Tab-separated table of C-alpha atoms in Angstrom:
chain	number	residue	atom	x	y	z
E	1	SER	CA	78.530	115.987	160.605
E	2	SER	CA	79.002	113.095	157.987
E	3	PRO	CA	79.466	109.584	159.572
E	4	PHE	CA	82.476	109.188	157.120
E	5	SER	CA	84.340	111.830	159.264
E	6	VAL	CA	84.145	109.937	162.417
E	7	PRO	CA	86.870	107.390	163.092
E	8	SER	CA	86.158	103.809	162.918
E	9	LEU	CA	86.156	103.154	166.691
E	10	THR	CA	83.803	105.865	167.670
E	11	LEU	CA	81.124	105.254	165.132
E	12	PRO	CA	77.999	107.490	165.244
E	13	GLN	CA	74.942	106.059	167.154
E	14	HIS	CA	72.910	105.209	164.299
E	15	LEU	CA	75.963	102.972	162.851
E	16	SER	CA	77.009	101.405	166.006
E	17	GLY	CA	74.415	98.647	166.010
E	18	ASP	CA	75.393	97.413	162.686
E	19	VAL	CA	78.679	95.570	164.022
E	20	LEU	CA	77.360	94.389	167.457
E	21	ALA	CA	77.149	90.591	167.648
E	22	LEU	CA	73.582	89.102	167.950
E	23	PRO	CA	72.629	88.716	171.720
E	24	ILE	CA	72.232	84.962	172.616
E	25	PHE	CA	71.584	82.683	175.461
E	26	LYS	CA	73.520	83.712	178.541
E	27	GLN	CA	75.144	80.319	178.929
E	28	GLU	CA	76.651	80.938	175.641
E	29	ASP	CA	78.277	84.219	176.384
E	30	SER	CA	81.684	82.508	176.078
E	31	SER	CA	81.084	82.087	172.307
E	32	LEU	CA	80.933	86.014	171.773
E	33	PRO	CA	83.931	87.411	169.998
E	34	PRO	CA	85.852	89.960	171.675
E	35	GLU	CA	84.983	93.790	170.810
E	36	ASN	CA	88.163	94.226	168.918
E	37	GLU	CA	87.426	91.146	166.785
E	38	THR	CA	83.998	92.122	165.763
E	39	LYS	CA	83.639	91.308	162.072
E	40	ASN	CA	82.723	94.177	159.739
E	41	PRO	CA	80.539	93.640	156.696
E	42	PRO	CA	81.963	92.778	153.332
E	43	PHE	CA	79.928	95.372	151.675
E	44	GLN	CA	78.579	98.776	152.460
E	45	TYR	CA	75.670	100.686	150.848
E	46	VAL	CA	75.222	104.399	151.293
E	47	LEU	CA	72.140	106.204	150.208
E	48	CYS	CA	73.317	109.781	149.575
E	49	THR	CA	70.576	111.737	151.188
E	50	ALA	CA	70.261	113.170	154.723
E	51	THR	CA	68.585	111.505	157.670
E	52	SER	CA	65.859	112.945	159.691
E	53	PRO	CA	66.795	114.886	162.920
E	54	ALA	CA	63.444	113.872	164.539
E	55	VAL	CA	64.710	110.392	165.190
E	56	LYS	CA	65.377	109.306	168.804
E	57	LEU	CA	68.705	107.984	169.899
E	58	HIS	CA	68.010	104.193	169.993
E	59	ASP	CA	65.612	104.193	167.015
E	60	GLU	CA	66.493	103.441	163.313
E	61	THR	CA	67.293	106.176	160.933
E	62	LEU	CA	64.455	107.626	158.901
E	63	THR	CA	65.272	109.185	155.440
E	64	TYR	CA	62.638	111.101	153.432
E	65	LEU	CA	62.498	110.728	149.506
E	66	ASN	CA	60.585	112.507	146.939
E	67	GLN	CA	58.752	110.397	144.602
E	68	GLY	CA	60.246	109.775	141.149
E	69	GLN	CA	63.435	111.467	142.134
E	70	SER	CA	66.736	109.788	141.403
E	71	TYR	CA	68.828	109.078	144.456
E	72	GLU	CA	72.335	107.834	144.520
E	73	VAL	CA	73.315	104.587	146.382
E	74	ARG	CA	76.951	104.082	146.637
E	75	MET	CA	78.023	100.446	146.519
E	76	LEU	CA	81.250	100.089	148.423
E	77	ASP	CA	83.610	97.052	148.739
E	78	ASN	CA	84.514	96.899	152.364
E	79	ARG	CA	86.535	93.672	152.430
E	80	LYS	CA	89.623	93.574	154.634
E	81	PRO	CA	92.710	92.356	152.880
E	82	GLY	CA	92.571	88.451	152.316
E	83	GLU	CA	88.858	88.452	153.059
E	84	LEU	CA	86.879	86.722	150.544
E	85	PRO	CA	89.681	86.177	147.977
E	86	GLU	CA	87.380	84.135	145.591
E	87	LEU	CA	85.506	87.572	144.789
E	88	ASN	CA	88.848	89.018	143.443
E	89	ASN	CA	88.401	90.430	139.937
E	90	LYS	CA	84.767	89.004	139.638
E	91	MET	CA	81.473	90.478	139.214
E	92	VAL	CA	78.666	90.189	141.879
E	93	LYS	CA	75.106	90.720	141.461
E	94	SER	CA	72.745	93.166	143.606
E	95	ILE	CA	69.068	93.291	143.952
E	96	VAL	CA	67.595	96.496	145.178
E	97	ARG	CA	63.931	96.387	146.303
E	98	VAL	CA	61.498	98.756	147.930
E	99	VAL	CA	59.552	96.846	150.691
E	100	PHE	CA	57.227	97.556	153.468
E	101	HIS	CA	58.799	98.263	156.984
E	102	ASP	CA	55.362	97.395	158.983
E	103	ARG	CA	54.943	93.645	159.556
E	104	ARG	CA	51.134	93.936	159.140
E	105	LEU	CA	51.899	95.115	155.487
E	106	GLN	CA	54.755	92.445	155.098
E	107	TYR	CA	52.295	89.749	155.423
E	108	THR	CA	49.790	91.234	152.939
E	109	GLU	CA	52.461	92.351	150.454
E	110	HIS	CA	51.105	90.639	147.560
E	111	GLN	CA	47.530	92.110	148.046
E	112	GLN	CA	48.868	95.595	148.494
E	113	LEU	CA	51.084	95.660	145.639
E	114	GLU	CA	48.677	94.117	143.245
E	115	GLY	CA	45.985	96.971	144.462
E	116	TRP	CA	48.583	99.439	143.817
E	117	LYS	CA	49.184	97.877	140.185
E	118	TRP	CA	45.435	97.956	139.552
E	119	ASN	CA	45.209	101.622	140.275
E	120	ARG	CA	48.307	102.647	138.426
E	121	PRO	CA	48.692	100.006	135.457
E	122	GLY	CA	51.921	100.241	133.611
E	123	ASP	CA	53.803	101.802	136.476
E	124	ARG	CA	56.570	100.491	138.680
E	125	LEU	CA	57.165	100.932	142.281
E	126	LEU	CA	61.045	100.949	141.836
E	127	ASP	CA	63.317	101.848	138.540
E	128	ILE	CA	66.975	102.352	138.116
E	129	ASP	CA	68.058	105.502	136.387
E	130	ILE	CA	70.445	104.042	134.197
E	131	PRO	CA	71.915	107.086	132.503
E	132	MET	CA	73.098	108.672	135.888
E	133	SER	CA	74.215	105.327	137.250
E	134	VAL	CA	78.102	104.418	137.294
E	135	GLY	CA	79.771	101.133	136.879
E	136	ILE	CA	76.696	98.889	136.802
E	137	VAL	CA	76.418	96.037	134.112
E	138	GLU	CA	73.202	94.258	132.867
E	139	PRO	CA	70.551	96.241	134.933
E	140	LYS	CA	67.273	94.374	134.730
E	141	THR	CA	63.712	94.943	135.730
E	142	HIS	CA	61.075	92.110	135.582
E	143	PRO	CA	57.449	92.872	134.659
E	144	SER	CA	56.246	90.574	137.379
E	145	GLN	CA	58.368	92.193	140.058
E	146	LEU	CA	57.408	95.888	140.172
E	147	ASN	CA	59.326	96.532	143.385
E	148	ALA	CA	62.874	95.156	142.530
E	149	ALA	CA	65.576	95.640	140.148
E	150	GLU	CA	68.915	93.964	139.688
E	151	PHE	CA	72.491	94.528	138.350
E	152	LEU	CA	75.953	93.360	138.123
E	153	TRP	CA	78.827	95.476	139.495
E	154	ASP	CA	82.643	95.003	139.580
E	155	LEU	CA	84.142	95.243	143.135
E	156	ASN	CA	87.582	97.022	141.660
E	157	LYS	CA	85.602	99.800	140.096
E	158	ARG	CA	83.483	102.669	141.561
E	159	THR	CA	79.863	101.829	141.536
E	160	SER	CA	76.859	104.132	142.124
E	161	VAL	CA	73.312	103.031	141.256
E	162	PHE	CA	70.541	105.738	140.899
E	163	VAL	CA	67.118	104.489	142.067
E	164	GLN	CA	63.625	106.204	141.712
E	165	VAL	CA	60.936	105.123	144.093
E	166	HIS	CA	57.319	105.972	142.325
E	167	CYS	CA	54.898	104.889	145.190
E	168	ILE	CA	54.252	107.364	148.063
E	169	SER	CA	53.912	106.381	151.674
E	170	THR	CA	50.035	107.656	151.868
E	171	GLU	CA	49.065	105.075	149.108
E	172	PHE	CA	48.919	102.259	151.536
E	173	THR	CA	47.110	103.990	154.292
E	174	PRO	CA	43.363	103.411	154.890
E	175	ARG	CA	42.898	107.254	155.218
E	176	LYS	CA	44.951	109.966	153.635
E	177	HIS	CA	46.246	112.203	156.475
E	178	GLY	CA	49.174	113.543	154.498
E	179	GLY	CA	52.775	112.483	154.117
E	180	GLU	CA	53.772	112.330	157.716
E	181	LYS	CA	50.989	109.591	158.291
E	182	GLY	CA	52.071	107.433	155.450
E	183	VAL	CA	53.441	104.080	155.943
E	184	PRO	CA	57.380	103.581	156.061
E	185	PHE	CA	59.203	101.595	153.399
E	186	ARG	CA	62.564	100.200	153.095
E	187	ILE	CA	65.015	99.989	150.479
E	188	GLN	CA	66.898	96.725	150.784
E	189	ILE	CA	69.878	95.543	148.779
E	190	ASP	CA	70.864	91.775	148.621
E	191	THR	CA	74.347	90.850	147.078
E	192	PHE	CA	75.085	87.232	145.451
E	193	ALA	CA	78.140	85.743	144.258
E	194	LEU	CA	78.331	83.320	141.313
E	195	GLY	CA	77.417	79.876	142.424
E	196	ASP	CA	78.329	76.269	141.096
E	197	GLY	CA	75.463	76.360	138.677
E	198	GLY	CA	76.611	79.276	136.846
E	199	ASP	CA	74.001	81.684	138.426
E	200	TYR	CA	74.378	84.375	141.089
E	201	THR	CA	72.849	82.221	143.879
E	202	GLU	CA	75.411	82.391	146.764
E	203	HIS	CA	74.251	85.128	149.225
E	204	LEU	CA	76.976	87.462	150.476
E	205	HIS	CA	75.606	90.372	152.186
E	206	SER	CA	72.047	92.208	152.728
E	207	ALA	CA	71.487	95.587	154.350
E	208	SER	CA	68.422	98.020	154.332
E	209	CYS	CA	67.146	101.347	155.741
E	210	GLN	CA	63.932	102.919	156.561
E	211	ILE	CA	62.423	105.418	154.275
E	212	LYS	CA	59.264	107.548	153.760
E	213	VAL	CA	58.357	108.715	150.152
E	214	PHE	CA	56.374	111.945	149.392
E	215	LYS	CA	55.032	113.805	146.539
E	216	PRO	CA	57.642	115.884	144.463
E	217	LYS	CA	59.237	118.338	146.949
E	218	GLY	CA	57.293	117.050	149.928
E	219	ALA	CA	60.374	115.251	151.353
E	220	ASP	CA	62.406	118.502	151.457
E	221	ARG	CA	59.439	120.246	153.264
E	222	LYS	CA	59.291	117.512	155.738
E	223	GLN	CA	62.969	117.730	156.381
E	224	LYS	CA	62.826	121.357	157.012
E	225	THR	CA	59.781	121.019	159.230
E	226	ASP	CA	61.753	118.218	161.398
E	227	ARG	CA	64.871	120.654	161.582
E	228	GLU	CA	62.807	123.888	162.681
E	229	LYS	CA	60.945	121.630	165.402
E	230	MET	CA	64.298	120.351	166.571
E	231	GLU	CA	65.702	124.013	166.724
E	232	LYS	CA	62.871	124.834	169.138
E	233	ARG	CA	63.470	122.231	171.524
E	234	THR	CA	65.866	122.893	174.768
E	235	ALA	CA	69.306	121.433	174.719
E	236	GLN	CA	68.347	118.742	177.325
E	237	GLU	CA	65.628	117.535	174.857
E	238	LYS	CA	67.886	117.497	171.847
E	239	GLU	CA	70.182	115.159	173.630
E	240	LYS	CA	67.501	112.369	173.356
E	241	TYR	CA	67.620	112.670	169.371
E	242	GLN	CA	69.964	111.787	166.650
E	243	PRO	CA	71.842	114.397	164.746
E	244	SER	CA	70.898	114.657	160.869
E	245	TYR	CA	73.619	112.510	159.058
E	246	ASP	CA	74.577	113.787	155.393
E	247	THR	CA	74.079	110.281	154.220
E	248	THR	CA	72.165	107.103	155.120
E	249	ILE	CA	74.095	103.808	155.835
E	250	LEU	CA	72.005	100.833	155.201
E	251	SER	CA	72.185	98.474	158.230
E	252	GLU	CA	72.914	94.746	157.726
E	253	CYS	CA	69.936	92.520	157.783
E	254	SER	CA	68.289	89.217	156.673
E	255	PRO	CA	68.198	88.377	153.144
E	256	TRP	CA	64.720	89.074	151.421
E	257	PRO	CA	62.808	85.643	150.945
E	258	ASP	CA	63.241	84.387	147.188
E	259	ASN	CA	59.400	83.711	147.187
E	260	ALA	CA	58.348	86.999	148.007
E	261	TYR	CA	55.474	88.690	146.070
E	262	THR	CA	55.648	86.855	142.714
E	263	SER	CA	56.741	83.257	143.660
E	264	THR	CA	53.803	82.883	146.046
E	265	ASN	CA	51.272	83.249	142.929
E	266	GLN	CA	53.395	80.812	141.167
E	267	ALA	CA	53.265	78.164	143.986
E	268	ALA	CA	49.417	78.423	144.163
E	269	THR	CA	49.005	77.968	140.429
E	270	LEU	CA	51.228	74.782	140.269
E	271	SER	CA	49.521	73.425	143.115
E	272	PHE	CA	46.585	73.115	140.817
E	273	ALA	CA	48.466	71.898	137.752
E	274	SER	CA	50.699	69.458	139.405
E	275	THR	CA	47.883	67.727	141.367
E	276	PRO	CA	45.748	65.094	139.376
E	277	LEU	CA	42.045	66.436	139.406
E	278	SER	CA	41.045	63.047	140.794
E	279	THR	CA	43.022	63.528	144.019
E	280	TYR	CA	42.488	67.211	144.269
E	281	THR	CA	41.155	68.538	147.508
E	282	THR	CA	40.930	72.261	148.720
E	283	SER	CA	42.029	71.149	151.948
E	284	SER	CA	45.509	69.968	150.717
E	285	VAL	CA	46.288	73.199	149.113
E	286	LEU	CA	45.269	75.006	152.233
E	287	ASP	CA	47.515	72.796	154.314
E	288	ARG	CA	50.484	73.697	152.148
E	289	TYR	CA	49.596	77.403	152.277
E	290	LEU	CA	49.302	77.423	156.266
E	291	GLU	CA	52.680	75.669	156.590
E	292	SER	CA	54.437	78.264	154.380
E	293	VAL	CA	53.090	80.961	156.660
E	294	CYS	CA	52.699	79.504	160.125
E	295	LEU	CA	54.885	77.216	162.273
E	296	GLY	CA	52.892	74.412	163.867
E	297	PRO	CA	53.936	72.559	167.017
E	298	THR	CA	54.688	69.208	165.017
E	299	ALA	CA	57.188	70.890	162.746
E	300	SER	CA	60.599	68.988	162.838
E	301	ILE	CA	64.097	70.618	163.412
E	302	GLN	CA	64.506	70.832	159.605
E	303	ASP	CA	61.085	72.313	159.115
E	304	THR	CA	61.664	74.917	161.695
E	305	GLN	CA	65.004	75.743	159.846
E	306	LYS	CA	63.158	76.257	156.721
E	307	TRP	CA	60.538	78.311	158.308
E	308	LEU	CA	63.193	80.628	159.758
E	309	LEU	CA	64.702	81.129	156.321
E	310	LYS	CA	61.523	81.884	154.569
E	311	ASN	CA	60.604	84.290	157.015
E	312	ARG	CA	63.659	86.466	157.007
E	313	PHE	CA	65.350	84.973	160.235
E	314	SER	CA	68.382	83.554	158.635
E	315	SER	CA	70.624	85.100	161.157
E	316	TYR	CA	69.207	82.886	163.655
E	317	THR	CA	69.256	79.594	162.105
E	318	ARG	CA	72.496	78.520	163.863
E	319	LEU	CA	71.247	79.694	167.129
E	320	PHE	CA	67.988	77.738	166.809
E	321	SER	CA	69.722	74.721	165.126
E	322	ASN	CA	68.215	72.100	167.702
E	323	PHE	CA	64.786	73.644	167.972
E	324	SER	CA	61.657	71.927	166.782
E	325	GLY	CA	58.443	73.944	166.206
E	326	SER	CA	57.134	73.131	169.645
E	327	ASP	CA	60.447	74.285	171.246
E	328	LEU	CA	60.256	77.566	169.366
E	329	LEU	CA	56.616	78.090	170.258
E	330	LYS	CA	57.216	77.699	174.048
E	331	LEU	CA	59.383	80.803	174.065
E	332	THR	CA	57.664	83.943	175.386
E	333	ARG	CA	57.935	87.313	173.919
E	334	ASP	CA	60.530	88.362	176.694
E	335	ASP	CA	62.562	85.354	175.721
E	336	LEU	CA	62.739	86.212	172.029
E	337	VAL	CA	63.405	89.756	172.871
E	338	GLN	CA	66.406	88.770	175.152
E	339	ILE	CA	67.680	86.432	172.508
E	340	CYS	CA	67.111	88.217	169.391
E	341	GLY	CA	67.114	91.893	170.599
E	342	PRO	CA	64.079	94.080	170.637
E	343	ALA	CA	63.547	94.491	166.899
E	344	ASP	CA	63.817	91.014	165.670
E	345	GLY	CA	62.567	89.518	168.933
E	346	ILE	CA	59.215	91.281	168.549
E	347	ARG	CA	59.030	90.389	164.803
E	348	LEU	CA	59.739	86.796	165.449
E	349	PHE	CA	57.155	86.505	168.262
E	350	ASN	CA	54.514	88.218	166.023
E	351	ALA	CA	55.675	85.750	163.069
E	352	LEU	CA	55.078	82.832	165.497
E	353	LYS	CA	51.656	83.744	166.606
E	354	SER	CA	50.297	85.327	163.339
E	355	ARG	CA	47.448	83.827	161.407
E	356	SER	CA	47.725	82.996	157.745
E	357	VAL	CA	46.400	85.656	155.173
E	358	ARG	CA	43.255	84.754	153.481
E	359	PRO	CA	42.864	84.511	149.762
E	360	ARG	CA	41.450	87.735	148.309
E	361	LEU	CA	38.417	85.885	146.443
E	362	THR	CA	36.930	82.598	146.945
E	363	ILE	CA	34.455	81.203	144.333
E	364	TYR	CA	32.962	77.677	143.887
E	365	VAL	CA	32.267	76.135	140.547
E	366	CYS	CA	30.795	72.861	139.395
E	367	LYS	CA	30.592	71.224	135.957
E	368	GLU	CA	27.090	70.347	134.620
E	369	SER	CA	26.335	67.703	132.113
E	370	LEU	CA	23.391	66.163	130.437
E	371	GLN	CA	22.378	62.724	130.870
E	372	GLU	CA	24.160	61.654	127.656
E	373	ASN	CA	27.187	62.693	129.043
E	374	ALA	CA	27.074	60.722	132.365
E	375	ALA	CA	29.666	58.132	131.339
E	376	ASP	CA	32.101	60.851	130.908
E	377	ILE	CA	31.458	62.290	134.462
E	378	ASN	CA	31.372	59.231	136.221
E	379	GLN	CA	34.901	58.056	134.716
E	380	GLY	CA	36.708	59.861	137.324
E	381	PRO	CA	37.438	57.665	140.582
E	382	ASN	CA	36.066	60.466	142.771
E	383	ALA	CA	33.147	61.569	140.626
E	384	VAL	CA	30.121	62.488	142.817
E	385	CYS	CA	26.917	64.049	141.188
E	386	ASP	CA	23.703	65.476	142.321
E	387	TYR	CA	20.731	64.481	140.199
E	388	TYR	CA	17.538	66.276	139.335
E	389	HIS	CA	14.721	66.238	136.683
E	390	ASP	CA	13.874	69.097	134.600
E	391	ARG	CA	10.170	68.895	134.059
E	392	GLU	CA	9.933	71.029	131.116
E	393	THR	CA	12.301	69.164	128.928
E	394	GLY	CA	12.126	65.739	130.705
E	395	LEU	CA	15.787	65.374	130.784
E	396	VAL	CA	17.840	64.204	133.900
E	397	CYS	CA	20.612	66.537	134.679
E	398	PHE	CA	23.306	66.223	137.375
E	399	CYS	CA	26.230	68.446	138.508
E	400	ALA	CA	29.571	67.423	139.609
E	401	VAL	CA	30.943	68.382	143.032
E	402	TYR	CA	31.588	72.017	143.723
E	403	HIS	CA	35.376	72.842	143.591
E	404	ALA	CA	36.630	75.948	145.683
E	405	LEU	CA	38.937	78.216	143.682
E	406	TYR	CA	41.160	80.603	145.708
E	407	LEU	CA	42.187	83.693	143.675
E	408	GLU	CA	45.186	85.997	144.556
E	409	GLU	CA	45.643	87.934	141.459
E	410	LEU	CA	41.990	88.548	140.853
E	411	THR	CA	42.623	88.540	137.056
E	412	ALA	CA	40.650	86.771	134.215
E	413	ALA	CA	43.838	84.805	133.356
E	414	GLU	CA	44.153	83.298	136.922
E	415	LEU	CA	40.537	82.371	136.809
E	416	ILE	CA	40.730	80.758	133.226
E	417	ARG	CA	43.827	78.775	134.692
E	418	LYS	CA	42.038	77.501	137.535
E	419	MET	CA	38.740	76.671	135.659
E	420	ALA	CA	40.615	74.809	133.067
E	421	CYS	CA	42.302	72.467	135.543
E	422	VAL	CA	38.991	71.746	137.357
E	423	CYS	CA	37.181	71.003	133.960
E	424	SER	CA	40.259	69.090	132.412
E	425	ILE	CA	40.272	71.355	129.316
E	426	PRO	CA	43.657	72.205	127.705
E	427	LEU	CA	44.370	75.762	128.439
E	428	GLY	CA	45.467	76.191	124.868
E	429	THR	CA	42.132	75.290	123.540
E	430	ILE	CA	40.234	78.320	125.072
E	431	ASN	CA	40.325	81.410	122.931
E	432	GLN	CA	37.615	83.513	124.458
E	433	VAL	CA	35.608	83.243	127.921
E	434	TYR	CA	32.330	84.926	128.480
E	435	ARG	CA	29.668	85.153	131.249
E	436	GLN	CA	26.269	84.956	130.210
E	437	GLY	CA	24.274	88.301	130.910
E	438	PRO	CA	20.888	89.769	130.839
E	439	THR	CA	18.765	88.768	127.914
E	440	GLY	CA	21.304	85.991	127.146
E	441	ILE	CA	23.940	88.141	126.080
E	442	HIS	CA	27.625	87.165	126.213
E	443	ILE	CA	29.908	89.357	128.260
E	444	LEU	CA	33.635	88.931	127.671
E	445	LEU	CA	35.348	87.971	130.922
E	446	SER	CA	37.647	90.908	132.139
E	447	ASP	CA	40.038	91.511	135.128
E	448	GLN	CA	37.459	94.114	136.129
E	449	MET	CA	34.556	91.710	136.196
E	450	VAL	CA	36.564	89.236	138.267
E	451	TYR	CA	37.701	91.865	140.637
E	452	ASN	CA	34.045	92.667	141.235
E	453	PHE	CA	32.868	89.193	141.821
E	454	PRO	CA	31.140	88.816	145.303
E	455	ASP	CA	33.186	86.516	147.625
E	456	GLU	CA	31.971	82.851	147.808
E	457	SER	CA	29.978	83.315	144.560
E	458	CYS	CA	28.631	79.836	142.938
E	459	PHE	CA	29.112	79.165	139.037
E	460	LEU	CA	27.939	76.391	136.987
E	461	ILE	CA	29.905	75.393	134.034
E	462	SER	CA	28.391	73.807	131.035
E	463	THR	CA	30.361	72.496	128.137
E	464	VAL	CA	29.370	71.711	124.553
E	465	LYS	CA	32.194	70.022	122.578
E	466	GLY	CA	33.027	72.127	119.550
E	467	GLN	CA	30.562	74.986	120.357
E	468	GLN	CA	30.467	76.645	123.694
E	469	SER	CA	31.436	76.206	127.388
E	470	LEU	CA	29.314	78.295	129.836
E	471	LEU	CA	29.785	79.514	133.184
E	472	THR	CA	26.587	80.331	134.990
E	473	ASP	CA	25.977	81.850	138.520
E	474	ARG	CA	24.493	79.275	140.853
E	475	LYS	CA	21.603	80.318	143.204
E	476	PRO	CA	19.963	78.054	145.987
E	477	GLN	CA	17.880	75.451	144.584
E	478	PRO	CA	19.111	75.881	141.094
E	479	ARG	CA	17.855	74.783	137.742
E	480	SER	CA	20.106	73.623	135.169
E	481	LEU	CA	21.068	75.462	132.016
E	482	LEU	CA	20.195	72.889	129.323
E	483	ASP	CA	20.623	74.681	126.129
E	484	GLU	CA	21.260	78.198	124.930
E	485	ASP	CA	17.662	78.657	124.057
E	486	VAL	CA	16.348	77.226	127.322
E	487	MET	CA	17.433	79.208	130.526
E	488	SER	CA	16.359	78.845	134.093
E	489	PRO	CA	15.353	82.242	135.663
E	490	PHE	CA	17.804	81.478	138.409
E	491	THR	CA	20.925	81.482	136.000
E	492	PHE	CA	23.110	83.972	134.386
E	493	PRO	CA	25.007	82.783	131.261
E	494	PRO	CA	28.373	81.396	131.307
E	495	LEU	CA	31.887	80.936	130.076
E	496	CYS	CA	32.626	79.935	126.471
E	497	ARG	CA	35.558	78.549	124.656
């Protein structure tokens, strides 16, 4: 039967957890509100497709979707009379996303989505079916956020948004065993009100549900298979499973972090541009990167609160308001499960103990110059050079210290940006970039070339003003590339501007 037909005091099993207060320390039990005063969420989102019958009673619901098919999500105003009166006759903004359910994939979300983008250029993971949607205003999708879309809607009007998910669950598994072995996703909706700054930044509500996406008609076959399996079970076995509900209610959750997917790239790029070259060290970038992922024992109370928000534990910021990093790290897995419940407790424990995700590609570069350019190289306060003598030309060459570049996007544009910063070359002055190939040919740098660079490759950059800037592969005991007509057998030719 449909969950809408059940009285509010006897919610179905898969809905009852939505309104329960979060478990807290035993000594704070007195602060729990009475059951009849439990606060209902101000909004409710309903995915209009049936849940799987093969889900155990205390597990989260699972819903099967077909790739590319439009599914209705009803946006319901669930406020009580007098609740949030500031929203009356006003629009709110909702962002709908398809994200990973598994923690392992959440930590590598950027790499996973970039790999998907590489295999399916021009496609999106999530789209809004605008002609079928009702009541939405200003729907938008951003090219840099392939898994999200946003829209405005009026609380006083009927609103339904139709969404299409274009990725399938088996695209993110190491081995393709079929749809039922694919990874689960989540559809999450975050709703915001208009803030003081004129933007929709005031968070109101977030909810999500677990889904699996199959190739066209695959979801229907999977639903039928699950139903037939349940029919063969005994009555006693069936009592351990949830019934299949006609619709899927999205359960309340923490808001999705603002810096997910695209913002992490922007932060990495800005760290190179905002730090003067003379004071740049790779360790400072890594330290900031590690701080954003891992919580250290020296973290202050304020840092701990920021870490909880960044990692989607905003529901527990009040509970851990007096905890420093050291206090939080001392809690055992059982402590966190008792405090936060099984799902969030295990997720918080894993987040506290996890290691940071390594960059996808690391390369090392240094800037080479001839002796006549020594003054330019030695101008920097941190200039360090290796000197060596080329016997064939009689010239003394020296190389600047190597710089480590950490690439996440694996694109030519990302490499050029970071190379330009290291070499102090204005980005706008670079028109084309080449790598010198066999017999001295110049090969245009492309995304595919960067994608196939071996990890920890060494490159040598030669710059000739007004002519060419060259990037050469550097091997052990290298010899310098002094001129386009004089090449060391250990070098491949370079980048040009």
